[in-house]
Coordinates of C-alpha atoms in Angstrom, one line a residue:
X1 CA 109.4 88.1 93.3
X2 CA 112.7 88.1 94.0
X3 CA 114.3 85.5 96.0
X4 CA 114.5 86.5 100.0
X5 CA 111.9 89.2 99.1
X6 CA 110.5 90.3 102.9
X7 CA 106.8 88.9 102.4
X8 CA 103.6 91.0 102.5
X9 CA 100.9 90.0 105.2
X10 CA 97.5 90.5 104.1
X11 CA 94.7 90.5 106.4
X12 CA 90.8 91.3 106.6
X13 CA 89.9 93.3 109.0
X14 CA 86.4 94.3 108.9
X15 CA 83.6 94.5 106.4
X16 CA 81.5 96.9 108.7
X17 CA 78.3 97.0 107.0
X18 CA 75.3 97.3 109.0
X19 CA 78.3 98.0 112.3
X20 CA 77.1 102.2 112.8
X21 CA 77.8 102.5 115.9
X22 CA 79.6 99.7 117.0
X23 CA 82.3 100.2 119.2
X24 CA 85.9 100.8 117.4
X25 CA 88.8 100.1 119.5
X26 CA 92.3 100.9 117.8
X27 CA 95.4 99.3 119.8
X28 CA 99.0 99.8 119.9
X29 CA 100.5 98.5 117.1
X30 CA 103.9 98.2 115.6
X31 CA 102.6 97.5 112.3
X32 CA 102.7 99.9 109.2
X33 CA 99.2 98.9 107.2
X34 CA 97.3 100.1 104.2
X35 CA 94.0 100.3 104.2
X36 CA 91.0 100.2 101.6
X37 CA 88.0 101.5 102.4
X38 CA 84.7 102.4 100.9
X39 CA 82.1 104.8 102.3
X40 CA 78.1 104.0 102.0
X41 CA 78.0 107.4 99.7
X42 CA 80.5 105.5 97.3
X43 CA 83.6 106.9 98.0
X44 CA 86.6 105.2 98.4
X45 CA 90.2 105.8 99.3
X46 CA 93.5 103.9 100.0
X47 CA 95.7 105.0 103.1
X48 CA 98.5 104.4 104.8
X49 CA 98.6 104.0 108.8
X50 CA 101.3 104.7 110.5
X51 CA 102.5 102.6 113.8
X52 CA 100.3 103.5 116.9
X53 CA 101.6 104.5 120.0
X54 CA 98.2 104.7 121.8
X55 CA 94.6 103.2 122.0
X56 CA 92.1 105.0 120.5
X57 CA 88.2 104.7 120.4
X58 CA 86.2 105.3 118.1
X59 CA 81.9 104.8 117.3
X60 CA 81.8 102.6 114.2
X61 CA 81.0 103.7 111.2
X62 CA 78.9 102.1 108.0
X63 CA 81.2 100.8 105.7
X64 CA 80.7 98.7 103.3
X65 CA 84.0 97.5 102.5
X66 CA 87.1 98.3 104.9
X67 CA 90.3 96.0 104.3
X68 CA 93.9 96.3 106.3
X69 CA 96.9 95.1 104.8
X70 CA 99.7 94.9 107.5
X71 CA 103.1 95.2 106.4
X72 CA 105.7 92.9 108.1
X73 CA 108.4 94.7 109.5
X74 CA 111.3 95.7 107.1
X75 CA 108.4 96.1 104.3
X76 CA 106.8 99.1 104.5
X77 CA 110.1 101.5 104.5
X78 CA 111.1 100.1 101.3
X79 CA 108.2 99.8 100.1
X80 CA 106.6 103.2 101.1
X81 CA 109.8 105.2 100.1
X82 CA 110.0 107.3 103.4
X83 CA 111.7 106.4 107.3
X84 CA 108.5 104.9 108.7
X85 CA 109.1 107.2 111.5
X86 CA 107.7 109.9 109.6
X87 CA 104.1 108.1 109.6
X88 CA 103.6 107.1 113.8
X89 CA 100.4 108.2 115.1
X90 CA 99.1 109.4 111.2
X91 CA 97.0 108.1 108.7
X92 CA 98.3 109.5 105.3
X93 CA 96.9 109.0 102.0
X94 CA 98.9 106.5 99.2
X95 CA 98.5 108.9 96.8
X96 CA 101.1 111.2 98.8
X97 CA 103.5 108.7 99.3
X98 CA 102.7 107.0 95.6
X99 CA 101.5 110.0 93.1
X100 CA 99.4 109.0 90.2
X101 CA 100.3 105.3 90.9
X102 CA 98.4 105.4 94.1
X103 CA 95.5 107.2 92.5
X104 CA 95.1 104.8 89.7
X105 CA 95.5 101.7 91.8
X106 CA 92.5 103.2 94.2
X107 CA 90.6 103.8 90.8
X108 CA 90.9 100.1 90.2
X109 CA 89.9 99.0 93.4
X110 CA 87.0 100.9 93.3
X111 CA 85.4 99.3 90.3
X112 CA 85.9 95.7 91.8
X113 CA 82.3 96.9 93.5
X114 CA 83.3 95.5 97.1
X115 CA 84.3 92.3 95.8
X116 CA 86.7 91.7 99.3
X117 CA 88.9 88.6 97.3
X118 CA 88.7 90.6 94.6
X119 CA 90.1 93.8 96.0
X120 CA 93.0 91.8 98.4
X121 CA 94.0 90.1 95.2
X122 CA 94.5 93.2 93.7
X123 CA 96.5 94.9 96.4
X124 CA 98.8 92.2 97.0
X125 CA 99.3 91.9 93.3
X126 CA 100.2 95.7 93.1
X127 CA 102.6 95.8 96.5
X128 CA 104.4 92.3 95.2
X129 CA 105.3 93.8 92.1
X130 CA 106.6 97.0 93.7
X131 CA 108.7 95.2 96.2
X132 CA 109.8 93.0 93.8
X133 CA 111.7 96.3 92.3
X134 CA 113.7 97.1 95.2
X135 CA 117.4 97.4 95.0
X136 CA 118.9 94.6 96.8
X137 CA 120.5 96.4 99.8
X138 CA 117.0 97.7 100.5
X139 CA 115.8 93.9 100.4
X140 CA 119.4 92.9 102.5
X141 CA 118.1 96.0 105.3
X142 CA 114.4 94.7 105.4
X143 CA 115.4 91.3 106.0
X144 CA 117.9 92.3 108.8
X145 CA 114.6 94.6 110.2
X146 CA 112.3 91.7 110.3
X147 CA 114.8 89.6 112.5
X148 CA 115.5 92.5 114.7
X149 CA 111.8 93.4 115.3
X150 CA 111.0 89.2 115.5
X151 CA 113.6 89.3 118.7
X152 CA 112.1 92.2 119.4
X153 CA 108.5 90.8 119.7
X154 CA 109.5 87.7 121.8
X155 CA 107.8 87.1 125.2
X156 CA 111.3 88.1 126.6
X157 CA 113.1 90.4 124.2
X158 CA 116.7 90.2 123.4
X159 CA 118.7 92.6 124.7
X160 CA 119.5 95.2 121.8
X161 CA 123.3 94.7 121.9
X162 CA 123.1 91.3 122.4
X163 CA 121.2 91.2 119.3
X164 CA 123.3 93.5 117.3
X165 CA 126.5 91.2 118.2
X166 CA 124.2 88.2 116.7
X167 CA 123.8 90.0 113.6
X168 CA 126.8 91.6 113.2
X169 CA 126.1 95.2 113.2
X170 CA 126.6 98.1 115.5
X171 CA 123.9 98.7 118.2
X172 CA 123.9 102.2 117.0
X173 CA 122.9 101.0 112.8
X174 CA 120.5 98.8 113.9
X175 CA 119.1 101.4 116.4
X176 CA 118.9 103.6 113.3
X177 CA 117.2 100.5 111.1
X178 CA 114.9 99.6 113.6
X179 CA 113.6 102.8 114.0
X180 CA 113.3 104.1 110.6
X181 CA 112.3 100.7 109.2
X182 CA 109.9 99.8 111.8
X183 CA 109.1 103.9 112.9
X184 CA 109.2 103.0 116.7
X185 CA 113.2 102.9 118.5
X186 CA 113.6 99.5 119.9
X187 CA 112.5 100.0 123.6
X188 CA 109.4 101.5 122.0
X189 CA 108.6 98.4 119.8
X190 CA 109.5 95.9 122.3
X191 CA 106.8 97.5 124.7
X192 CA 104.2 97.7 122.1
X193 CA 104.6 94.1 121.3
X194 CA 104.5 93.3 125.0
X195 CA 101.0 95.0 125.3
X196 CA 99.5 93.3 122.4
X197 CA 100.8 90.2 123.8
X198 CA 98.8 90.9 126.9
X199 CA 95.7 91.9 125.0
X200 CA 95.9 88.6 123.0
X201 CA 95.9 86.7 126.6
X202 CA 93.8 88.3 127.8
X203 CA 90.9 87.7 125.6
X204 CA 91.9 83.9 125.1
X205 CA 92.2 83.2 128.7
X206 CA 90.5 84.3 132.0
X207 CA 93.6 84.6 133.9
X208 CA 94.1 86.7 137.0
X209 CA 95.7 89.7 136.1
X210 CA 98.9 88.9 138.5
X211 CA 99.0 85.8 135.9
X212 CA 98.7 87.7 132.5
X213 CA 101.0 90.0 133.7
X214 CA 103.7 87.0 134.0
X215 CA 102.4 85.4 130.8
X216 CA 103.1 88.7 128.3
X217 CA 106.4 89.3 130.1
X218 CA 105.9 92.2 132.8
X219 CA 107.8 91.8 135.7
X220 CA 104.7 92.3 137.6
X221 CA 100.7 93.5 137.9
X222 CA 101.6 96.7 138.7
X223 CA 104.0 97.2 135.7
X224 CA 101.1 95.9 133.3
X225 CA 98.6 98.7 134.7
X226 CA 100.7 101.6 134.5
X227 CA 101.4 100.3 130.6
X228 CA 98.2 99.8 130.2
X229 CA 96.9 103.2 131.5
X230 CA 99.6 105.5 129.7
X231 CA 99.1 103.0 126.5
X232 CA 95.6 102.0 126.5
X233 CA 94.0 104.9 128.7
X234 CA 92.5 102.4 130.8
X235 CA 93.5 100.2 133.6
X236 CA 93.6 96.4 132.7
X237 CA 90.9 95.6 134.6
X238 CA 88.7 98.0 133.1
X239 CA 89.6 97.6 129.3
X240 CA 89.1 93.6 129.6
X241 CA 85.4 94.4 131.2
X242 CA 84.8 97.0 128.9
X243 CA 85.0 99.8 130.6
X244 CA 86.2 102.3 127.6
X245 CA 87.0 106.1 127.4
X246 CA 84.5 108.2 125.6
X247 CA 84.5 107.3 121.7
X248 CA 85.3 110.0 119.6
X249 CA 85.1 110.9 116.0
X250 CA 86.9 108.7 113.8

């Protein structure tokens, strides 16, 4: 791969067999993934999902084999060949994005019959090779991305035109990388990545939520409950006792 190349992070989800109906509980996420999946009738497909903007829940389903590969920011616009804005909120098929590529790379996934090492191999084979035939300016923009969206994701975020000034770029282009590389505008990612940093606290620690809401970076308890309500659908309190909305379909 070439040298500087953004890396790809690969990461097992879930292997849900035996989870029917298990609870499902999709967060915010800043992330652009891929994900593998195969049904218990045998069929499989390869998708793409999008950035999320809001919780969703779901009852499980049985799946054999079900493997996320999240791309680190600056990856998946390159990588993807579309502004990653286009994909917030949707789950699109690789084959879309891809053509016949996609479709031959699910075909060989499928016959790896749900080996899990197998199948990540695989994939991170196939997406190493691709990024590894990106034009250098795309490599140069998805490097300057993954700084931007790593200040981004800090407990305190930089201020965007102080970090625009540090890397030497206009607040209005990396406004423009940010959100087509990443799909979300930087206000928009940085409060994403503020609510995952509160679920992750939240789970590890059993903080008051005056205290969590200090920890992720809310200037205060209120602040974290009205995020979490428009965000999550649920008050803090409620989501870390489990109080969920309805599931619905996946």
């Amino acid at each position: 791969m070439t040298a500087g190349t953004p890396p790809v992070l690969i990461e097992k989800i879930h292997d849900l067999s035996g989870a029917t109906g298990d609870e499902l509980v999709h967060v915010p996420d800043t992330a652009t993934a891929l994900v593998f999946r195969t049904t218990a009738a045998g069929h499989s497909d390869l998708l793409v999902v999008g950035p999320r903007t809001r919780a969703s829940y779901h009852a499980g389903k049985d799946l054999p084999v079900c493997l996320k590969i999240r791309l680190t920011p600056g990856t998946a616009r390159p990588l993807l060949g579309l502004p990653i804005s286009e994909l917030v909120d949707r789950v699109t098929p690789l084959a879309d994005l891809w053509g016949d590529s996609a479709v031959r790379l699910e075909r060989r996934l499928a016959d790896l019959d749900g080996d899990c090492d197998l199948i990540l191999k695989h994939l991170g084979t196939a997406l190493q090779a691709r990024i590894g035939m990106l034009p250098r300016d795309d490599l140069a923009c998805g490097r300057l991305v993954r700084t931007a969206a790593t200040a981004l994701s800090a407990r305190r975020p930089a201020r965007l035109p102080d970090l625009a000034r540090r890397l030497a770029v206009s607040e209005r282009h990396l406004r423009h990388l940010l959100t087509e590389g990443t799909g979300l505008p930087p206000k928009s990612f940085a409060r994403t990545a503020r609510l995952r940093h509160a679920l992750t606290c939240g789970r590890a620690r059993s903080a008051r939520l005056a205290q969590l809401a200090a920890m992720a970076g809310y200037y205060d308890q209120s602040h974290m409950t009205a995020e979490f309500r428009s965000m999550m659908g649920v008050s803090p309190g409620a989501f870390f006792a489990g109080r969920l909305p309805a599931l619905q379909p996946c």
